[in-house]
Short mmCIF file of C-alpha atoms in Angstrom, two decimals:
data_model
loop_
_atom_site.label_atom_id
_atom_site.label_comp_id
_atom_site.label_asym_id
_atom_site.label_seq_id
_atom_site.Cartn_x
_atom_site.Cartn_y
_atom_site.Cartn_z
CA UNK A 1 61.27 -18.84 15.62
CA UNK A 2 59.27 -16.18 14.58
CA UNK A 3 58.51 -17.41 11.35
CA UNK A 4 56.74 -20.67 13.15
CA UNK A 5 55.06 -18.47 15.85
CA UNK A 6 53.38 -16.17 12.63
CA UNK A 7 52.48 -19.46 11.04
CA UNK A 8 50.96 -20.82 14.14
CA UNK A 9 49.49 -17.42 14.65
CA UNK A 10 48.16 -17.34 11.18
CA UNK A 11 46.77 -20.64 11.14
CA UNK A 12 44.75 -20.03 14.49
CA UNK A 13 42.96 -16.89 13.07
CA UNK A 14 42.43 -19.16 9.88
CA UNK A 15 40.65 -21.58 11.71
CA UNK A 16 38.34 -19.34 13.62
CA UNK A 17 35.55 -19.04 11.02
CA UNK A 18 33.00 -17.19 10.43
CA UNK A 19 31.88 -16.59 14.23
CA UNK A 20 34.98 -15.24 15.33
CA UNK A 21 36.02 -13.32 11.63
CA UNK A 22 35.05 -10.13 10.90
CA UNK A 23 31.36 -9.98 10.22
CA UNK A 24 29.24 -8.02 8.05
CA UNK A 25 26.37 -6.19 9.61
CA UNK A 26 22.72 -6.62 7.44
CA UNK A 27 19.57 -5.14 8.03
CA UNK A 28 16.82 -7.39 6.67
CA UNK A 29 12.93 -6.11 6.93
CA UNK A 30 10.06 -8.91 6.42
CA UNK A 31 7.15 -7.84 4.36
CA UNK A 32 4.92 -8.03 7.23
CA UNK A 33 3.89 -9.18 10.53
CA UNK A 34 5.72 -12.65 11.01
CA UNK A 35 3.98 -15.33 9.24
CA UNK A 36 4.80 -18.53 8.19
CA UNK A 37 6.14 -17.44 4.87
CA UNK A 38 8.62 -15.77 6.15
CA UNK A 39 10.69 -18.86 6.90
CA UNK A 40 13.36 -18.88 4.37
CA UNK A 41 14.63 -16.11 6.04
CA UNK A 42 14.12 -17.50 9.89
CA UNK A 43 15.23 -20.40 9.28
CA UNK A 44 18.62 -19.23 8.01
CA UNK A 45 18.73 -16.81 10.42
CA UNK A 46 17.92 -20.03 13.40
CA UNK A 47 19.97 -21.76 12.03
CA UNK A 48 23.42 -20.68 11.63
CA UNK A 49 23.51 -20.19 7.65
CA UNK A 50 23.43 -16.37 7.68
CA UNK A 51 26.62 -16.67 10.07
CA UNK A 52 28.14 -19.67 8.09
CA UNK A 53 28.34 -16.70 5.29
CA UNK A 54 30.12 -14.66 7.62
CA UNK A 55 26.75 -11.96 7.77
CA UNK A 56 25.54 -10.96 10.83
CA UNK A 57 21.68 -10.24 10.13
CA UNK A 58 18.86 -8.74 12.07
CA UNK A 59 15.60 -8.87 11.01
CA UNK A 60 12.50 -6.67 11.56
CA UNK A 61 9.02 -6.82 10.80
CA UNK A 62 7.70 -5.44 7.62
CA UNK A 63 5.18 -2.78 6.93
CA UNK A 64 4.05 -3.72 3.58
CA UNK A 65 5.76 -6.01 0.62
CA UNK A 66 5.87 -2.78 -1.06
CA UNK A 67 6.87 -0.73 1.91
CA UNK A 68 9.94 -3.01 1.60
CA UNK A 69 11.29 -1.81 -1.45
CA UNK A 70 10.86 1.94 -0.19
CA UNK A 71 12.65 0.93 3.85
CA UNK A 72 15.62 0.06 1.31
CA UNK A 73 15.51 2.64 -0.73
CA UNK A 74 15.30 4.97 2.52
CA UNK A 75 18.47 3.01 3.49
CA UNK A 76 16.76 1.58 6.95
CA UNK A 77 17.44 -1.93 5.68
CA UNK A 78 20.34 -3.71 3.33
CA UNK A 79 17.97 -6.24 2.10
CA UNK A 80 14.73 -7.59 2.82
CA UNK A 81 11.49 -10.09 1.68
CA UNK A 82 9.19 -7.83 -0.81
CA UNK A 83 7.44 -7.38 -4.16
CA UNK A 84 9.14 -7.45 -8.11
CA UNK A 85 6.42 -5.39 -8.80
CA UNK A 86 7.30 -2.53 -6.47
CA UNK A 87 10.87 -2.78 -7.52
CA UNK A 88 9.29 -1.92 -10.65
CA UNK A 89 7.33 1.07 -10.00
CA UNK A 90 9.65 2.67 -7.99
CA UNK A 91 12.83 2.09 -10.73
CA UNK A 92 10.75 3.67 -13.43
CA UNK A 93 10.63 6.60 -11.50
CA UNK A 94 13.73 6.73 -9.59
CA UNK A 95 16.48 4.08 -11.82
CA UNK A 96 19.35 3.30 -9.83
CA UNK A 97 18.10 3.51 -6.59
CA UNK A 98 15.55 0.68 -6.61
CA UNK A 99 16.44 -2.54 -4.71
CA UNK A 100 16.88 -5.34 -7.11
CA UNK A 101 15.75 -8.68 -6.78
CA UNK A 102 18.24 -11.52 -6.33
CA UNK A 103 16.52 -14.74 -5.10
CA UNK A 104 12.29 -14.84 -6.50
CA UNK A 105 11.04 -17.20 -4.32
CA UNK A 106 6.78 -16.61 -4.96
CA UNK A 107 6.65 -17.40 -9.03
CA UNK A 108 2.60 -16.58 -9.03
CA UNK A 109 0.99 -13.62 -7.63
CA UNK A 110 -1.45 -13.75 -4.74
CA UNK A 111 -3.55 -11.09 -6.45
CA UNK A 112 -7.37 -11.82 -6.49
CA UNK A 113 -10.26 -11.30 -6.16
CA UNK A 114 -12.45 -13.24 -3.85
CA UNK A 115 -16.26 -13.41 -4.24
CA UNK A 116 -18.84 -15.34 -2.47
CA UNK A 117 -20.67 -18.21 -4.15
CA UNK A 118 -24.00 -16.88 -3.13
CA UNK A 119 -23.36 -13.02 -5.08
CA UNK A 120 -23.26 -15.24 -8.08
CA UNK A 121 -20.29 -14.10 -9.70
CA UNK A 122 -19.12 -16.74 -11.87
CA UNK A 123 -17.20 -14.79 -14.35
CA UNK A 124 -15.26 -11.83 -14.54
CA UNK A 125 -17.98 -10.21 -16.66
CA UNK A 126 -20.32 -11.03 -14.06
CA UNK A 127 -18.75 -8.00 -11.80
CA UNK A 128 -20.65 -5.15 -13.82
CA UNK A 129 -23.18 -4.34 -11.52
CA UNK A 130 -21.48 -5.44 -8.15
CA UNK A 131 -19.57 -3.50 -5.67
CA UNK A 132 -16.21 -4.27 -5.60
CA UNK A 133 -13.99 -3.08 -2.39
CA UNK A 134 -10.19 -2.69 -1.47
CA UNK A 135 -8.01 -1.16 0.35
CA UNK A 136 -6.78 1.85 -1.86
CA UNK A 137 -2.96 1.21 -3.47
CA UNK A 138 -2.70 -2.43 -3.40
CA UNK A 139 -1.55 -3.86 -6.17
CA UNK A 140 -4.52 -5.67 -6.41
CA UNK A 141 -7.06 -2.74 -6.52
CA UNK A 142 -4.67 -0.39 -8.88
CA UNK A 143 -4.24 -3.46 -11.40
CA UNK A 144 -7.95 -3.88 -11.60
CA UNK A 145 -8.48 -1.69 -14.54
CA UNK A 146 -5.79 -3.38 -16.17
CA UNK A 147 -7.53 -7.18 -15.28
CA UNK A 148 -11.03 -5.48 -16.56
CA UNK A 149 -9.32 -4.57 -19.94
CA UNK A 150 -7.83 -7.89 -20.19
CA UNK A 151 -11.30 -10.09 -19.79
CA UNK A 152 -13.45 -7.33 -21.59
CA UNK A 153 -15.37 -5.87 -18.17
CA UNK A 154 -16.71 -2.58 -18.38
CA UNK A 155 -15.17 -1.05 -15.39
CA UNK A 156 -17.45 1.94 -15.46
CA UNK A 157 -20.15 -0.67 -14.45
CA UNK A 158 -17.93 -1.77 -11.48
CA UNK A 159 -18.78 0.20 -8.71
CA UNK A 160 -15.28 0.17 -6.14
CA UNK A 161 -15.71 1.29 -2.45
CA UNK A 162 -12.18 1.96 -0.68
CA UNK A 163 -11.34 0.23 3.28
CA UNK A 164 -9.32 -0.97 5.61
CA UNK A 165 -7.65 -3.78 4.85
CA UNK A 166 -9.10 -5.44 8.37
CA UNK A 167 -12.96 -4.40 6.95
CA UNK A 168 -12.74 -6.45 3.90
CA UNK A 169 -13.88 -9.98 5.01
CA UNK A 170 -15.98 -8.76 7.22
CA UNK A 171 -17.51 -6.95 4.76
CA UNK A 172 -17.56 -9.71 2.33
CA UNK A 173 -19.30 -11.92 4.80
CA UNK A 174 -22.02 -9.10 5.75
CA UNK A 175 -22.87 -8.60 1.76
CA UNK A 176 -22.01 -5.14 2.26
CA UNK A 177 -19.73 -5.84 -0.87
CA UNK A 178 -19.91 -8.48 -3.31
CA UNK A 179 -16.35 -9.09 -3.91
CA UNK A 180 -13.36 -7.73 -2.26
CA UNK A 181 -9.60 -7.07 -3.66
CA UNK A 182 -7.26 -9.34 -1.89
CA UNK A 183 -4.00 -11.15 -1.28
CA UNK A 184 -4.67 -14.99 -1.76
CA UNK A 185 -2.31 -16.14 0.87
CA UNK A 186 -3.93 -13.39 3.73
CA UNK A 187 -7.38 -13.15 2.63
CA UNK A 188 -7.94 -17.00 2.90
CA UNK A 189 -6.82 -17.17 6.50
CA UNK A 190 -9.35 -13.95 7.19
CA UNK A 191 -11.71 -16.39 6.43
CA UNK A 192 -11.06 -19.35 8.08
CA UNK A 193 -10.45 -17.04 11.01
CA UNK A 194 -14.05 -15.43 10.95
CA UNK A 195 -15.26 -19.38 10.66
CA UNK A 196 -15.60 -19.39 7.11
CA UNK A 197 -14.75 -22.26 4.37
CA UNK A 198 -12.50 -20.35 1.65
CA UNK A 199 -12.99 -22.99 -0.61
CA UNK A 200 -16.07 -24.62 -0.09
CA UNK A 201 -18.20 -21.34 0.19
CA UNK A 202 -15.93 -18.79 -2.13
CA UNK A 203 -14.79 -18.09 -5.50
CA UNK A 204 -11.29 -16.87 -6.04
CA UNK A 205 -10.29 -14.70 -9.57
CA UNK A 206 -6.82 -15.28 -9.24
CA UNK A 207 -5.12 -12.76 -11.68
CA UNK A 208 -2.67 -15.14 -12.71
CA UNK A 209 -5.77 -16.86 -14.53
CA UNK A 210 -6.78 -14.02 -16.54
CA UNK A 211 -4.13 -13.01 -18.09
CA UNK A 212 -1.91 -11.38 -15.46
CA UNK A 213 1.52 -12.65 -15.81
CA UNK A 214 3.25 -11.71 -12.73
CA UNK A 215 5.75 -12.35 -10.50
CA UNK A 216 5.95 -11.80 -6.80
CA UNK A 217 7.97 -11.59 -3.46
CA UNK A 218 11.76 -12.67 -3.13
CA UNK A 219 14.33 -11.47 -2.02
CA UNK A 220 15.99 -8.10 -2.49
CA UNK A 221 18.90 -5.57 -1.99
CA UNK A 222 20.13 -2.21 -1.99
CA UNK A 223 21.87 -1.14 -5.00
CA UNK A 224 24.37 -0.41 -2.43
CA UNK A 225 24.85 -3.75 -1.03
CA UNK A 226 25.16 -5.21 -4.84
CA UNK A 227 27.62 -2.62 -5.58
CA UNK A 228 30.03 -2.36 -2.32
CA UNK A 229 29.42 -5.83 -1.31
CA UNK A 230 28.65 -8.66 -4.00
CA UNK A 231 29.99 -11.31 -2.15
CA UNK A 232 27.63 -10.57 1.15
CA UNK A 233 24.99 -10.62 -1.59
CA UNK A 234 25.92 -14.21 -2.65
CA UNK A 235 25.87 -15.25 0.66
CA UNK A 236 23.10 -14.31 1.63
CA UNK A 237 21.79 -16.08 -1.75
CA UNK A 238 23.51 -18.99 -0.29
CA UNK A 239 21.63 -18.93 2.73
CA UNK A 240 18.43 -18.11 1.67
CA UNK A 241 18.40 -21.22 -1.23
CA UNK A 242 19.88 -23.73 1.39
CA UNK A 243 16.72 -22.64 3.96
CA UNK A 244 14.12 -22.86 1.15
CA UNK A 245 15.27 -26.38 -0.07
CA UNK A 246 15.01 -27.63 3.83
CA UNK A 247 11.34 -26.03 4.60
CA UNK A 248 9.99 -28.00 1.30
CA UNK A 249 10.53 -30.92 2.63
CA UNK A 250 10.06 -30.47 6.23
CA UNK A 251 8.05 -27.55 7.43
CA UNK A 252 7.86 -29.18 11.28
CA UNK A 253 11.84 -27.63 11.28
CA UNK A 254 10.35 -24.40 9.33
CA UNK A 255 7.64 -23.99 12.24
CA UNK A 256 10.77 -23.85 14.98
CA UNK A 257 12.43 -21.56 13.29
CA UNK A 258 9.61 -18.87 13.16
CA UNK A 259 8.20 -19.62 16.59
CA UNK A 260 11.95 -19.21 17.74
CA UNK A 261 12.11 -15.44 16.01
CA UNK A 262 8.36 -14.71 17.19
CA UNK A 263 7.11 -16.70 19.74
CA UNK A 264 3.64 -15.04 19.65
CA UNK A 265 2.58 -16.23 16.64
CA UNK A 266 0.16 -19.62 15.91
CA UNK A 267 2.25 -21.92 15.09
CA UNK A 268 -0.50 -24.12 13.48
CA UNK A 269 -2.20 -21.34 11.41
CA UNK A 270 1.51 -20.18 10.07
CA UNK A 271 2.15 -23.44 9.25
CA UNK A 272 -0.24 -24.03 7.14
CA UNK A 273 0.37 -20.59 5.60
CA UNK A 274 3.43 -21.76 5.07
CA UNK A 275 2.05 -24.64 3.01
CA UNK A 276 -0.44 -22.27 1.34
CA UNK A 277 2.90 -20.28 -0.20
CA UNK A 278 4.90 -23.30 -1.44
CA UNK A 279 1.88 -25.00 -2.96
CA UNK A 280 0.17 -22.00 -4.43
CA UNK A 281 2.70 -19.19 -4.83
CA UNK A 282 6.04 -20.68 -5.18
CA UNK A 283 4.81 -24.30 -7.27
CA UNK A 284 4.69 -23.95 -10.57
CA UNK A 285 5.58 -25.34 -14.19
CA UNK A 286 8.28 -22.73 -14.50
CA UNK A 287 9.79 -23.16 -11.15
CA UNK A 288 10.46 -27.21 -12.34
CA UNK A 289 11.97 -26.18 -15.04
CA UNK A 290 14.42 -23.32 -13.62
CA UNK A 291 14.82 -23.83 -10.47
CA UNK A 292 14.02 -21.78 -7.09
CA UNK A 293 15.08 -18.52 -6.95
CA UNK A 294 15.11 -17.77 -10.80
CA UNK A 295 12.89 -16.49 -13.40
CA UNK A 296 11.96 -15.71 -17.36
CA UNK A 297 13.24 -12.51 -18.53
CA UNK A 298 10.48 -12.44 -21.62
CA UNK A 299 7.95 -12.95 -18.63
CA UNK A 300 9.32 -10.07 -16.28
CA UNK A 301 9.33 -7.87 -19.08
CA UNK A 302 5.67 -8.37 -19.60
CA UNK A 303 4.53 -8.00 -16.08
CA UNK A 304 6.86 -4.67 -16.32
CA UNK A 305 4.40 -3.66 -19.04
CA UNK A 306 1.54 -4.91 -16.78
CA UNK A 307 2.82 -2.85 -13.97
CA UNK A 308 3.20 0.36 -15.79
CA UNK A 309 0.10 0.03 -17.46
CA UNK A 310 -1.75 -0.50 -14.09
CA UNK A 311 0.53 2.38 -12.40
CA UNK A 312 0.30 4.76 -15.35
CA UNK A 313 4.21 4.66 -15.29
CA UNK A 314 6.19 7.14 -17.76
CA UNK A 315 8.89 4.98 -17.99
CA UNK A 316 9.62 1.20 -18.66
CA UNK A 317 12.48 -0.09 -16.70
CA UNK A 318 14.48 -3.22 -18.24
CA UNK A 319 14.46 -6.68 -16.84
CA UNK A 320 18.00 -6.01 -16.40
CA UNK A 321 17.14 -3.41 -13.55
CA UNK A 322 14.55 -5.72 -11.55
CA UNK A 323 16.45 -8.46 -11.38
CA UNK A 324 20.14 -9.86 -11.08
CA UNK A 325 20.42 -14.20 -11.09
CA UNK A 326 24.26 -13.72 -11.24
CA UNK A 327 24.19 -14.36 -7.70
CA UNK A 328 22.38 -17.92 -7.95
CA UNK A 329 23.56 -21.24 -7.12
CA UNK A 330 23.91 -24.02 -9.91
CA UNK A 331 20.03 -24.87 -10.83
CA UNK A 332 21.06 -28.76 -9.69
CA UNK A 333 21.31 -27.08 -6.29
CA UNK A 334 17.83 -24.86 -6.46
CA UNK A 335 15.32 -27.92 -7.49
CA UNK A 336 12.10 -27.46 -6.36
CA UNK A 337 10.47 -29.94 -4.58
CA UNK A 338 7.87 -30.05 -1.83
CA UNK A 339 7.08 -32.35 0.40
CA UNK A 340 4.15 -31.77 2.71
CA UNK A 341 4.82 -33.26 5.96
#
């Protein structure tokens, strides 16, 4: 009898899943504000997938997707959405303790610079003589003198003025600067915001078209996490790839999930930031070919050399130290595909 009553005992806690198992407690940070974007990571969160995985996950709001990688590092947060390229800086100094990147989600930069039509810049030589402004340690602004080197601009002709952030449309659209340092995906919605046509009246340098072969956010984790808990790691893999594949086809669903995290937010203008990132940061050639969520090892290890170059870094870390794909699904279950809906 008390063999049967064990087995019935046994097979009740069996079947209580995830919700009622023990679960495993993991900080995520965003990059930023919430923004439409960040919907991998809402969505899972909305709907169930982190808990399918037996992870119980609370997400904040980010600082920075470079002040990611240091909120890890600082052990405030298990995991979280940030840059490669601040994985990279911060593991040639410090190796070992850098977060590393499990799940790449943007494949092209949003690095650029954005001019307007009328300060007729056309090419990048076309910046000697202009004034060029930024907010001081973006990635953006410090990889500048690498982009000049790259497209033969005499960057002692450049004159650079430092700002806010906040001050660099408004700037831009005053002609108080000619071109400003920016991130594609925030910059164009500055614009549209101050009633301006990003496309229609603007030029964008993207860096990825001038040689700048670099990857982006994704998602990463403490060395910890990867170390004392691999298979939390894979499920939150899991989870992330299975809420990707279902906001590139329908980002109405993506839109619910973020206004149900953040209900202050425009749900219009994330949305079509939303569409902004998987058309112009997470489509691409290479992302066809391997899949969300991966990426080239030759290609990291030149944007390494990029980085340090820009950085004046004393030490080159591997591609083995950025990134770890031994946590991916099958490439048959990370196709890329969008459908804009």
């Amino acid at each position: 009898m008390k063999h049967i009553l064990f087995g019935a005992a046994f097979a009740l806690v069996a079947g209580l899943g995830p919700a009622m198992a023990q679960m495993t407690d993991i900080r995520f940070t965003l990059g930023w504000k919430t923004q439409g974007s960040d919907a991998p990571f809402l969505m899972a969160l909305s709907r169930g997938y982190f808990a399918d995985e037996g992870l119980n996950v609370t997400i904040d709001q980010g600082e920075g997707s470079a002040a990611t990688v240091t909120r890890i590092m600082g052990g405030a947060y298990d995991a979280g959405f940030g840059d490669i390229n601040a994985i990279i800086q911060n593991a040639a100094a410090r190796p070992g303790e850098a977060p590393v990147m499990v799940y790449q989600l943007w494949n092209r930069p949003p690095f650029a610079i954005v001019t307007p039509k009328t300060s007729g810049i056309e090419t990048p030589a076309d910046f000697e003589g202009k004034k060029l402004g930024g907010a001081q340690g973006t990635p953006t602004t410090r990889l500048f003198p690498v982009f000049a080197n790259l497209n033969d601009v005499d960057i002692d002709k450049v004159a650079q003025e430092n700002m806010a952030p906040n001050l660099q449309e408004p700037m831009l659209i005053r002609g108080d600067i000619d071109g400003a340092f920016v991130f594609t995906i925030t910059s164009w919605f500055n614009l549209i915001a101050n009633r301006q046509d990003p496309a229609a009246d603007f030029n964008w340098f993207q860096f990825e078209d001038y040689g700048m072969d670099l990857y982006s956010n994704g998602l990463m984790v403490s060395r910890e996490l990867l170390t004392d808990n691999p298979e939390a790691v894979a499920g939150l893999v899991r989870a992330v790839n299975k809420a990707t594949l279902e906001i590139m086809a329908d980002q109405d669903i993506a839109v619910e999930a973020i206004m149900a995290f953040d209900n202050l937010v425009d749900p219009e203008l994330e949305r079509a930031r939303l569409v902004f990132a998987l058309t112009n940061l997470m489509n691409a050639p290479e992302t066809a070919e391997i899949g969300m969520g991966d990426l080239v090892d030759e290609r990291l290890t030149r944007s390494i050399g990029i980085v340090a170059e820009g950085y004046g870094l004393e030490r080159l870390p591997e591609a083995s130290e950025i990134f770890d794909r031994s946590f991916l699904p099958p490439v048959e279950d990370r196709a890329f595909a969008v459908t804009i809906n």
